[in-house]
């Protein structure tokens, strides 16, 4: 199609820009960040040694301390270097990669939850369940059975959309805040009746 368009005289900068954007969309849609890095790291020109190291070993590592130790760096130095290269904190990046791999195994394999938990560094299936509830808001069983209904966007996660803790339930918090004046009024009424 591109050669036909060029033969027809569509050799303008706008056409090339659209095709370049189309290529980027297709690459991002069909390849993981690791695959894209392996394909393009010579063109991009970042510190290849550190990134190569991270992409080579991250699957076997569950926390930043182990990663720093493997790199023969202090934790603080590793975190600084990681943030400079990847533009995000190491812990957050590792958790997202772990979540991607867990989700992939839940959707695309017949492994038991215990096998998936072991493969991804959880000491028990219950920790896998807790991880999925915190990270995806669903149990592993729901993620496996309703895989087409849930599609996380790891590339756009921010601190605001990071996994919620049990104490951070917005529906309960906002409901309690709305009912607070009513509860106060009710307790005053009860107190005055008891006098």
JSON list of C-alpha atoms in Angstrom, two decimals:
[
{"chain": "A", "resi": 1, "resn": "UNK", "atom": "CA", "xyz": [0.00, 0.00, 0.00]},
{"chain": "A", "resi": 2, "resn": "UNK", "atom": "CA", "xyz": [2.81, 2.41, 0.90]},
{"chain": "A", "resi": 3, "resn": "UNK", "atom": "CA", "xyz": [4.67, 1.81, -2.36]},
{"chain": "A", "resi": 4, "resn": "UNK", "atom": "CA", "xyz": [1.45, 2.24, -4.37]},
{"chain": "A", "resi": 5, "resn": "UNK", "atom": "CA", "xyz": [0.70, 5.52, -2.56]},
{"chain": "A", "resi": 6, "resn": "UNK", "atom": "CA", "xyz": [4.23, 6.76, -3.25]},
{"chain": "A", "resi": 7, "resn": "UNK", "atom": "CA", "xyz": [3.89, 5.75, -6.93]},
{"chain": "A", "resi": 8, "resn": "UNK", "atom": "CA", "xyz": [0.63, 7.74, -7.09]},
{"chain": "A", "resi": 9, "resn": "UNK", "atom": "CA", "xyz": [2.45, 10.86, -5.90]},
{"chain": "A", "resi": 10, "resn": "UNK", "atom": "CA", "xyz": [1.49, 10.93, -2.19]},
{"chain": "A", "resi": 11, "resn": "UNK", "atom": "CA", "xyz": [5.00, 11.82, -1.17]},
{"chain": "A", "resi": 12, "resn": "UNK", "atom": "CA", "xyz": [4.17, 14.57, 1.30]},
{"chain": "A", "resi": 13, "resn": "UNK", "atom": "CA", "xyz": [5.17, 15.04, 4.93]},
{"chain": "A", "resi": 14, "resn": "UNK", "atom": "CA", "xyz": [1.59, 14.64, 6.18]},
{"chain": "A", "resi": 15, "resn": "UNK", "atom": "CA", "xyz": [1.26, 11.21, 4.56]},
{"chain": "A", "resi": 16, "resn": "UNK", "atom": "CA", "xyz": [4.56, 10.08, 6.10]},
{"chain": "A", "resi": 17, "resn": "UNK", "atom": "CA", "xyz": [3.52, 11.39, 9.53]},
{"chain": "A", "resi": 18, "resn": "UNK", "atom": "CA", "xyz": [0.23, 9.48, 9.40]},
{"chain": "A", "resi": 19, "resn": "UNK", "atom": "CA", "xyz": [2.03, 6.26, 8.38]},
{"chain": "A", "resi": 20, "resn": "UNK", "atom": "CA", "xyz": [4.60, 6.77, 11.14]},
{"chain": "A", "resi": 21, "resn": "UNK", "atom": "CA", "xyz": [1.82, 7.17, 13.73]},
{"chain": "A", "resi": 22, "resn": "UNK", "atom": "CA", "xyz": [0.05, 4.10, 12.35]},
{"chain": "A", "resi": 23, "resn": "UNK", "atom": "CA", "xyz": [3.24, 2.06, 12.70]},
{"chain": "A", "resi": 24, "resn": "UNK", "atom": "CA", "xyz": [3.69, 3.22, 16.30]},
{"chain": "A", "resi": 25, "resn": "UNK", "atom": "CA", "xyz": [0.10, 2.27, 17.16]},
{"chain": "A", "resi": 26, "resn": "UNK", "atom": "CA", "xyz": [0.52, -1.18, 15.64]},
{"chain": "A", "resi": 27, "resn": "UNK", "atom": "CA", "xyz": [3.85, -1.77, 17.39]},
{"chain": "A", "resi": 28, "resn": "UNK", "atom": "CA", "xyz": [2.47, -0.70, 20.77]},
{"chain": "A", "resi": 29, "resn": "UNK", "atom": "CA", "xyz": [-0.71, -2.72, 20.26]},
{"chain": "A", "resi": 30, "resn": "UNK", "atom": "CA", "xyz": [0.96, -6.01, 19.37]},
{"chain": "A", "resi": 31, "resn": "UNK", "atom": "CA", "xyz": [4.24, -5.96, 21.31]},
{"chain": "A", "resi": 32, "resn": "UNK", "atom": "CA", "xyz": [5.25, -5.68, 24.94]},
{"chain": "A", "resi": 33, "resn": "UNK", "atom": "CA", "xyz": [7.58, -2.86, 26.08]},
{"chain": "A", "resi": 34, "resn": "UNK", "atom": "CA", "xyz": [10.37, -5.42, 26.41]},
{"chain": "A", "resi": 35, "resn": "UNK", "atom": "CA", "xyz": [9.96, -6.58, 22.81]},
{"chain": "A", "resi": 36, "resn": "UNK", "atom": "CA", "xyz": [9.90, -2.98, 21.57]},
{"chain": "A", "resi": 37, "resn": "UNK", "atom": "CA", "xyz": [13.01, -2.18, 23.55]},
{"chain": "A", "resi": 38, "resn": "UNK", "atom": "CA", "xyz": [14.83, -5.19, 22.10]},
{"chain": "A", "resi": 39, "resn": "UNK", "atom": "CA", "xyz": [13.81, -4.07, 18.61]},
{"chain": "A", "resi": 40, "resn": "UNK", "atom": "CA", "xyz": [14.53, -0.35, 18.99]},
{"chain": "A", "resi": 41, "resn": "UNK", "atom": "CA", "xyz": [17.15, 0.10, 21.70]},
{"chain": "A", "resi": 42, "resn": "UNK", "atom": "CA", "xyz": [19.92, 0.74, 19.17]},
{"chain": "A", "resi": 43, "resn": "UNK", "atom": "CA", "xyz": [17.88, 3.55, 17.61]},
{"chain": "A", "resi": 44, "resn": "UNK", "atom": "CA", "xyz": [16.72, 5.12, 20.88]},
{"chain": "A", "resi": 45, "resn": "UNK", "atom": "CA", "xyz": [20.21, 5.25, 22.35]},
{"chain": "A", "resi": 46, "resn": "UNK", "atom": "CA", "xyz": [19.54, 5.20, 26.10]},
{"chain": "A", "resi": 47, "resn": "UNK", "atom": "CA", "xyz": [21.92, 3.60, 28.53]},
{"chain": "A", "resi": 48, "resn": "UNK", "atom": "CA", "xyz": [21.58, 0.17, 27.02]},
{"chain": "A", "resi": 49, "resn": "UNK", "atom": "CA", "xyz": [23.60, -1.69, 29.62]},
{"chain": "A", "resi": 50, "resn": "UNK", "atom": "CA", "xyz": [21.33, -0.81, 32.55]},
{"chain": "A", "resi": 51, "resn": "UNK", "atom": "CA", "xyz": [18.12, -1.37, 30.59]},
{"chain": "A", "resi": 52, "resn": "UNK", "atom": "CA", "xyz": [19.42, -4.63, 29.16]},
{"chain": "A", "resi": 53, "resn": "UNK", "atom": "CA", "xyz": [20.22, -5.75, 32.69]},
{"chain": "A", "resi": 54, "resn": "UNK", "atom": "CA", "xyz": [16.74, -4.82, 33.94]},
{"chain": "A", "resi": 55, "resn": "UNK", "atom": "CA", "xyz": [14.93, -6.53, 31.05]},
{"chain": "A", "resi": 56, "resn": "UNK", "atom": "CA", "xyz": [17.08, -9.62, 31.38]},
{"chain": "A", "resi": 57, "resn": "UNK", "atom": "CA", "xyz": [16.51, -10.20, 35.11]},
{"chain": "A", "resi": 58, "resn": "UNK", "atom": "CA", "xyz": [13.23, -8.56, 36.15]},
{"chain": "A", "resi": 59, "resn": "UNK", "atom": "CA", "xyz": [11.10, -11.69, 35.72]},
{"chain": "A", "resi": 60, "resn": "UNK", "atom": "CA", "xyz": [12.96, -13.51, 38.47]},
{"chain": "A", "resi": 61, "resn": "UNK", "atom": "CA", "xyz": [12.94, -10.62, 40.93]},
{"chain": "A", "resi": 62, "resn": "UNK", "atom": "CA", "xyz": [10.09, -9.55, 43.18]},
{"chain": "A", "resi": 63, "resn": "UNK", "atom": "CA", "xyz": [11.47, -6.51, 44.99]},
{"chain": "A", "resi": 64, "resn": "UNK", "atom": "CA", "xyz": [13.83, -3.58, 44.54]},
{"chain": "A", "resi": 65, "resn": "UNK", "atom": "CA", "xyz": [16.24, -4.74, 47.25]},
{"chain": "A", "resi": 66, "resn": "UNK", "atom": "CA", "xyz": [16.96, -8.01, 45.43]},
{"chain": "A", "resi": 67, "resn": "UNK", "atom": "CA", "xyz": [17.36, -6.13, 42.15]},
{"chain": "A", "resi": 68, "resn": "UNK", "atom": "CA", "xyz": [19.81, -3.66, 43.68]},
{"chain": "A", "resi": 69, "resn": "UNK", "atom": "CA", "xyz": [21.78, -6.50, 45.24]},
{"chain": "A", "resi": 70, "resn": "UNK", "atom": "CA", "xyz": [21.96, -8.33, 41.91]},
{"chain": "A", "resi": 71, "resn": "UNK", "atom": "CA", "xyz": [23.22, -5.12, 40.28]},
{"chain": "A", "resi": 72, "resn": "UNK", "atom": "CA", "xyz": [25.83, -4.63, 43.03]},
{"chain": "A", "resi": 73, "resn": "UNK", "atom": "CA", "xyz": [24.34, -1.24, 43.90]},
{"chain": "A", "resi": 74, "resn": "UNK", "atom": "CA", "xyz": [22.85, 0.30, 46.99]},
{"chain": "A", "resi": 75, "resn": "UNK", "atom": "CA", "xyz": [19.06, 0.38, 46.97]},
{"chain": "A", "resi": 76, "resn": "UNK", "atom": "CA", "xyz": [19.03, 4.19, 46.76]},
{"chain": "A", "resi": 77, "resn": "UNK", "atom": "CA", "xyz": [21.50, 4.28, 43.85]},
{"chain": "A", "resi": 78, "resn": "UNK", "atom": "CA", "xyz": [19.55, 1.61, 42.02]},
{"chain": "A", "resi": 79, "resn": "UNK", "atom": "CA", "xyz": [16.29, 3.50, 42.52]},
{"chain": "A", "resi": 80, "resn": "UNK", "atom": "CA", "xyz": [17.85, 6.74, 41.26]},
{"chain": "A", "resi": 81, "resn": "UNK", "atom": "CA", "xyz": [19.35, 5.06, 38.19]},
{"chain": "A", "resi": 82, "resn": "UNK", "atom": "CA", "xyz": [16.11, 3.20, 37.49]},
{"chain": "A", "resi": 83, "resn": "UNK", "atom": "CA", "xyz": [14.00, 6.35, 37.69]},
{"chain": "A", "resi": 84, "resn": "UNK", "atom": "CA", "xyz": [16.41, 8.21, 35.41]},
{"chain": "A", "resi": 85, "resn": "UNK", "atom": "CA", "xyz": [16.23, 5.46, 32.78]},
{"chain": "A", "resi": 86, "resn": "UNK", "atom": "CA", "xyz": [12.57, 4.38, 33.01]},
{"chain": "A", "resi": 87, "resn": "UNK", "atom": "CA", "xyz": [11.03, 7.67, 34.21]},
{"chain": "A", "resi": 88, "resn": "UNK", "atom": "CA", "xyz": [9.18, 5.94, 37.05]},
{"chain": "A", "resi": 89, "resn": "UNK", "atom": "CA", "xyz": [9.89, 4.29, 40.40]},
{"chain": "A", "resi": 90, "resn": "UNK", "atom": "CA", "xyz": [11.34, 0.77, 40.28]},
{"chain": "A", "resi": 91, "resn": "UNK", "atom": "CA", "xyz": [8.80, -0.72, 42.70]},
{"chain": "A", "resi": 92, "resn": "UNK", "atom": "CA", "xyz": [5.88, 0.58, 40.65]},
{"chain": "A", "resi": 93, "resn": "UNK", "atom": "CA", "xyz": [7.40, -0.72, 37.40]},
{"chain": "A", "resi": 94, "resn": "UNK", "atom": "CA", "xyz": [8.12, -4.14, 38.92]},
{"chain": "A", "resi": 95, "resn": "UNK", "atom": "CA", "xyz": [4.57, -4.42, 40.26]},
{"chain": "A", "resi": 96, "resn": "UNK", "atom": "CA", "xyz": [3.13, -3.56, 36.84]},
{"chain": "A", "resi": 97, "resn": "UNK", "atom": "CA", "xyz": [5.28, -6.16, 35.10]},
{"chain": "A", "resi": 98, "resn": "UNK", "atom": "CA", "xyz": [4.29, -8.71, 37.73]},
{"chain": "A", "resi": 99, "resn": "UNK", "atom": "CA", "xyz": [0.63, -7.84, 37.26]},
{"chain": "A", "resi": 100, "resn": "UNK", "atom": "CA", "xyz": [0.97, -8.19, 33.47]},
{"chain": "A", "resi": 101, "resn": "UNK", "atom": "CA", "xyz": [2.53, -11.64, 33.84]},
{"chain": "A", "resi": 102, "resn": "UNK", "atom": "CA", "xyz": [-0.07, -12.77, 36.39]},
{"chain": "A", "resi": 103, "resn": "UNK", "atom": "CA", "xyz": [-2.90, -11.55, 34.16]},
{"chain": "A", "resi": 104, "resn": "UNK", "atom": "CA", "xyz": [-1.35, -13.28, 31.15]},
{"chain": "A", "resi": 105, "resn": "UNK", "atom": "CA", "xyz": [-1.11, -16.58, 33.03]},
{"chain": "A", "resi": 106, "resn": "UNK", "atom": "CA", "xyz": [-4.67, -16.29, 34.34]},
{"chain": "A", "resi": 107, "resn": "UNK", "atom": "CA", "xyz": [-6.08, -15.65, 30.88]},
{"chain": "A", "resi": 108, "resn": "UNK", "atom": "CA", "xyz": [-3.85, -17.76, 28.65]},
{"chain": "A", "resi": 109, "resn": "UNK", "atom": "CA", "xyz": [-2.85, -20.85, 30.62]},
{"chain": "A", "resi": 110, "resn": "UNK", "atom": "CA", "xyz": [-4.56, -23.66, 32.47]},
{"chain": "A", "resi": 111, "resn": "UNK", "atom": "CA", "xyz": [-2.22, -23.37, 35.44]},
{"chain": "A", "resi": 112, "resn": "UNK", "atom": "CA", "xyz": [-3.78, -23.67, 38.87]},
{"chain": "A", "resi": 113, "resn": "UNK", "atom": "CA", "xyz": [-3.80, -20.60, 41.10]},
{"chain": "A", "resi": 114, "resn": "UNK", "atom": "CA", "xyz": [-1.19, -22.27, 43.31]},
{"chain": "A", "resi": 115, "resn": "UNK", "atom": "CA", "xyz": [1.12, -22.73, 40.30]},
{"chain": "A", "resi": 116, "resn": "UNK", "atom": "CA", "xyz": [0.64, -19.13, 39.21]},
{"chain": "A", "resi": 117, "resn": "UNK", "atom": "CA", "xyz": [1.30, -17.93, 42.77]},
{"chain": "A", "resi": 118, "resn": "UNK", "atom": "CA", "xyz": [4.53, -19.93, 42.95]},
{"chain": "A", "resi": 119, "resn": "UNK", "atom": "CA", "xyz": [5.67, -18.86, 39.46]},
{"chain": "A", "resi": 120, "resn": "UNK", "atom": "CA", "xyz": [5.30, -15.18, 40.35]},
{"chain": "A", "resi": 121, "resn": "UNK", "atom": "CA", "xyz": [6.90, -15.20, 43.78]},
{"chain": "A", "resi": 122, "resn": "UNK", "atom": "CA", "xyz": [3.85, -15.39, 46.05]},
{"chain": "A", "resi": 123, "resn": "UNK", "atom": "CA", "xyz": [4.33, -17.66, 49.06]},
{"chain": "A", "resi": 124, "resn": "UNK", "atom": "CA", "xyz": [0.70, -18.83, 48.94]},
{"chain": "A", "resi": 125, "resn": "UNK", "atom": "CA", "xyz": [-2.39, -18.65, 46.75]},
{"chain": "A", "resi": 126, "resn": "UNK", "atom": "CA", "xyz": [-4.00, -16.31, 49.27]},
{"chain": "A", "resi": 127, "resn": "UNK", "atom": "CA", "xyz": [-1.34, -13.68, 48.52]},
{"chain": "A", "resi": 128, "resn": "UNK", "atom": "CA", "xyz": [-2.11, -14.01, 44.80]},
{"chain": "A", "resi": 129, "resn": "UNK", "atom": "CA", "xyz": [-5.78, -13.43, 45.56]},
{"chain": "A", "resi": 130, "resn": "UNK", "atom": "CA", "xyz": [-4.95, -10.37, 47.68]},
{"chain": "A", "resi": 131, "resn": "UNK", "atom": "CA", "xyz": [-2.64, -9.02, 44.96]},
{"chain": "A", "resi": 132, "resn": "UNK", "atom": "CA", "xyz": [-5.32, -9.40, 42.27]},
{"chain": "A", "resi": 133, "resn": "UNK", "atom": "CA", "xyz": [-7.98, -7.78, 44.46]},
{"chain": "A", "resi": 134, "resn": "UNK", "atom": "CA", "xyz": [-5.73, -4.84, 45.25]},
{"chain": "A", "resi": 135, "resn": "UNK", "atom": "CA", "xyz": [-4.26, -4.42, 41.78]},
{"chain": "A", "resi": 136, "resn": "UNK", "atom": "CA", "xyz": [-7.22, -5.28, 39.53]},
{"chain": "A", "resi": 137, "resn": "UNK", "atom": "CA", "xyz": [-10.14, -5.02, 41.93]},
{"chain": "A", "resi": 138, "resn": "UNK", "atom": "CA", "xyz": [-11.12, -8.62, 41.12]},
{"chain": "A", "resi": 139, "resn": "UNK", "atom": "CA", "xyz": [-10.31, -12.14, 42.24]},
{"chain": "A", "resi": 140, "resn": "UNK", "atom": "CA", "xyz": [-8.15, -14.40, 40.06]},
{"chain": "A", "resi": 141, "resn": "UNK", "atom": "CA", "xyz": [-11.23, -16.52, 39.31]},
{"chain": "A", "resi": 142, "resn": "UNK", "atom": "CA", "xyz": [-13.13, -13.48, 38.00]},
{"chain": "A", "resi": 143, "resn": "UNK", "atom": "CA", "xyz": [-10.15, -12.40, 35.94]},
{"chain": "A", "resi": 144, "resn": "UNK", "atom": "CA", "xyz": [-9.90, -15.87, 34.41]},
{"chain": "A", "resi": 145, "resn": "UNK", "atom": "CA", "xyz": [-13.60, -16.39, 33.69]},
{"chain": "A", "resi": 146, "resn": "UNK", "atom": "CA", "xyz": [-14.42, -12.84, 32.59]},
{"chain": "A", "resi": 147, "resn": "UNK", "atom": "CA", "xyz": [-11.18, -12.04, 30.79]},
{"chain": "A", "resi": 148, "resn": "UNK", "atom": "CA", "xyz": [-12.79, -10.25, 27.86]},
{"chain": "A", "resi": 149, "resn": "UNK", "atom": "CA", "xyz": [-14.66, -7.85, 30.15]},
{"chain": "A", "resi": 150, "resn": "UNK", "atom": "CA", "xyz": [-11.52, -6.57, 31.88]},
{"chain": "A", "resi": 151, "resn": "UNK", "atom": "CA", "xyz": [-8.64, -4.89, 30.10]},
{"chain": "A", "resi": 152, "resn": "UNK", "atom": "CA", "xyz": [-6.21, -2.95, 32.31]},
{"chain": "A", "resi": 153, "resn": "UNK", "atom": "CA", "xyz": [-4.11, -0.14, 30.86]},
{"chain": "A", "resi": 154, "resn": "UNK", "atom": "CA", "xyz": [-0.71, -0.47, 32.51]},
{"chain": "A", "resi": 155, "resn": "UNK", "atom": "CA", "xyz": [0.88, 2.33, 30.51]},
{"chain": "A", "resi": 156, "resn": "UNK", "atom": "CA", "xyz": [-1.40, 5.01, 31.98]},
{"chain": "A", "resi": 157, "resn": "UNK", "atom": "CA", "xyz": [-1.35, 4.09, 35.64]},
{"chain": "A", "resi": 158, "resn": "UNK", "atom": "CA", "xyz": [-0.44, 6.91, 37.99]},
{"chain": "A", "resi": 159, "resn": "UNK", "atom": "CA", "xyz": [-0.31, 7.37, 41.71]},
{"chain": "A", "resi": 160, "resn": "UNK", "atom": "CA", "xyz": [-3.98, 8.30, 41.62]},
{"chain": "A", "resi": 161, "resn": "UNK", "atom": "CA", "xyz": [-4.87, 4.95, 40.08]},
{"chain": "A", "resi": 162, "resn": "UNK", "atom": "CA", "xyz": [-2.47, 2.82, 42.07]},
{"chain": "A", "resi": 163, "resn": "UNK", "atom": "CA", "xyz": [-3.86, -0.22, 43.86]},
{"chain": "A", "resi": 164, "resn": "UNK", "atom": "CA", "xyz": [-6.27, 0.70, 46.64]},
{"chain": "A", "resi": 165, "resn": "UNK", "atom": "CA", "xyz": [-5.79, -0.43, 50.18]},
{"chain": "A", "resi": 166, "resn": "UNK", "atom": "CA", "xyz": [-8.70, -1.78, 52.18]},
{"chain": "A", "resi": 167, "resn": "UNK", "atom": "CA", "xyz": [-9.00, 1.49, 54.06]},
{"chain": "A", "resi": 168, "resn": "UNK", "atom": "CA", "xyz": [-9.38, 3.45, 50.81]},
{"chain": "A", "resi": 169, "resn": "UNK", "atom": "CA", "xyz": [-12.91, 2.53, 49.80]},
{"chain": "A", "resi": 170, "resn": "UNK", "atom": "CA", "xyz": [-14.27, 5.69, 48.21]},
{"chain": "A", "resi": 171, "resn": "UNK", "atom": "CA", "xyz": [-17.92, 4.59, 48.23]},
{"chain": "A", "resi": 172, "resn": "UNK", "atom": "CA", "xyz": [-17.89, 3.93, 51.97]},
{"chain": "A", "resi": 173, "resn": "UNK", "atom": "CA", "xyz": [-15.95, 7.08, 52.74]},
{"chain": "A", "resi": 174, "resn": "UNK", "atom": "CA", "xyz": [-18.22, 9.35, 50.71]},
{"chain": "A", "resi": 175, "resn": "UNK", "atom": "CA", "xyz": [-21.36, 7.63, 52.06]},
{"chain": "A", "resi": 176, "resn": "UNK", "atom": "CA", "xyz": [-20.14, 8.07, 55.64]},
{"chain": "A", "resi": 177, "resn": "UNK", "atom": "CA", "xyz": [-19.29, 11.71, 54.99]},
{"chain": "A", "resi": 178, "resn": "UNK", "atom": "CA", "xyz": [-22.77, 12.36, 53.57]},
{"chain": "A", "resi": 179, "resn": "UNK", "atom": "CA", "xyz": [-24.49, 10.68, 56.53]},
{"chain": "A", "resi": 180, "resn": "UNK", "atom": "CA", "xyz": [-22.35, 12.33, 59.21]},
{"chain": "A", "resi": 181, "resn": "UNK", "atom": "CA", "xyz": [-24.67, 15.36, 59.79]},
{"chain": "A", "resi": 182, "resn": "UNK", "atom": "CA", "xyz": [-27.71, 13.02, 60.02]},
{"chain": "A", "resi": 183, "resn": "UNK", "atom": "CA", "xyz": [-25.95, 10.79, 62.55]},
{"chain": "A", "resi": 184, "resn": "UNK", "atom": "CA", "xyz": [-24.92, 13.79, 64.64]},
{"chain": "A", "resi": 185, "resn": "UNK", "atom": "CA", "xyz": [-28.46, 15.14, 64.65]},
{"chain": "A", "resi": 186, "resn": "UNK", "atom": "CA", "xyz": [-29.82, 11.71, 65.61]},
{"chain": "A", "resi": 187, "resn": "UNK", "atom": "CA", "xyz": [-27.35, 11.38, 68.49]},
{"chain": "A", "resi": 188, "resn": "UNK", "atom": "CA", "xyz": [-28.27, 14.89, 69.76]},
{"chain": "A", "resi": 189, "resn": "UNK", "atom": "CA", "xyz": [-31.95, 13.97, 69.65]},
{"chain": "A", "resi": 190, "resn": "UNK", "atom": "CA", "xyz": [-31.29, 10.76, 71.59]},
{"chain": "A", "resi": 191, "resn": "UNK", "atom": "CA", "xyz": [-29.20, 12.64, 74.14]},
{"chain": "A", "resi": 192, "resn": "UNK", "atom": "CA", "xyz": [-31.94, 15.22, 74.71]},
{"chain": "A", "resi": 193, "resn": "UNK", "atom": "CA", "xyz": [-34.59, 12.48, 75.11]},
{"chain": "A", "resi": 194, "resn": "UNK", "atom": "CA", "xyz": [-32.47, 10.74, 77.76]},
{"chain": "A", "resi": 195, "resn": "UNK", "atom": "CA", "xyz": [-32.28, 13.92, 79.89]}
]
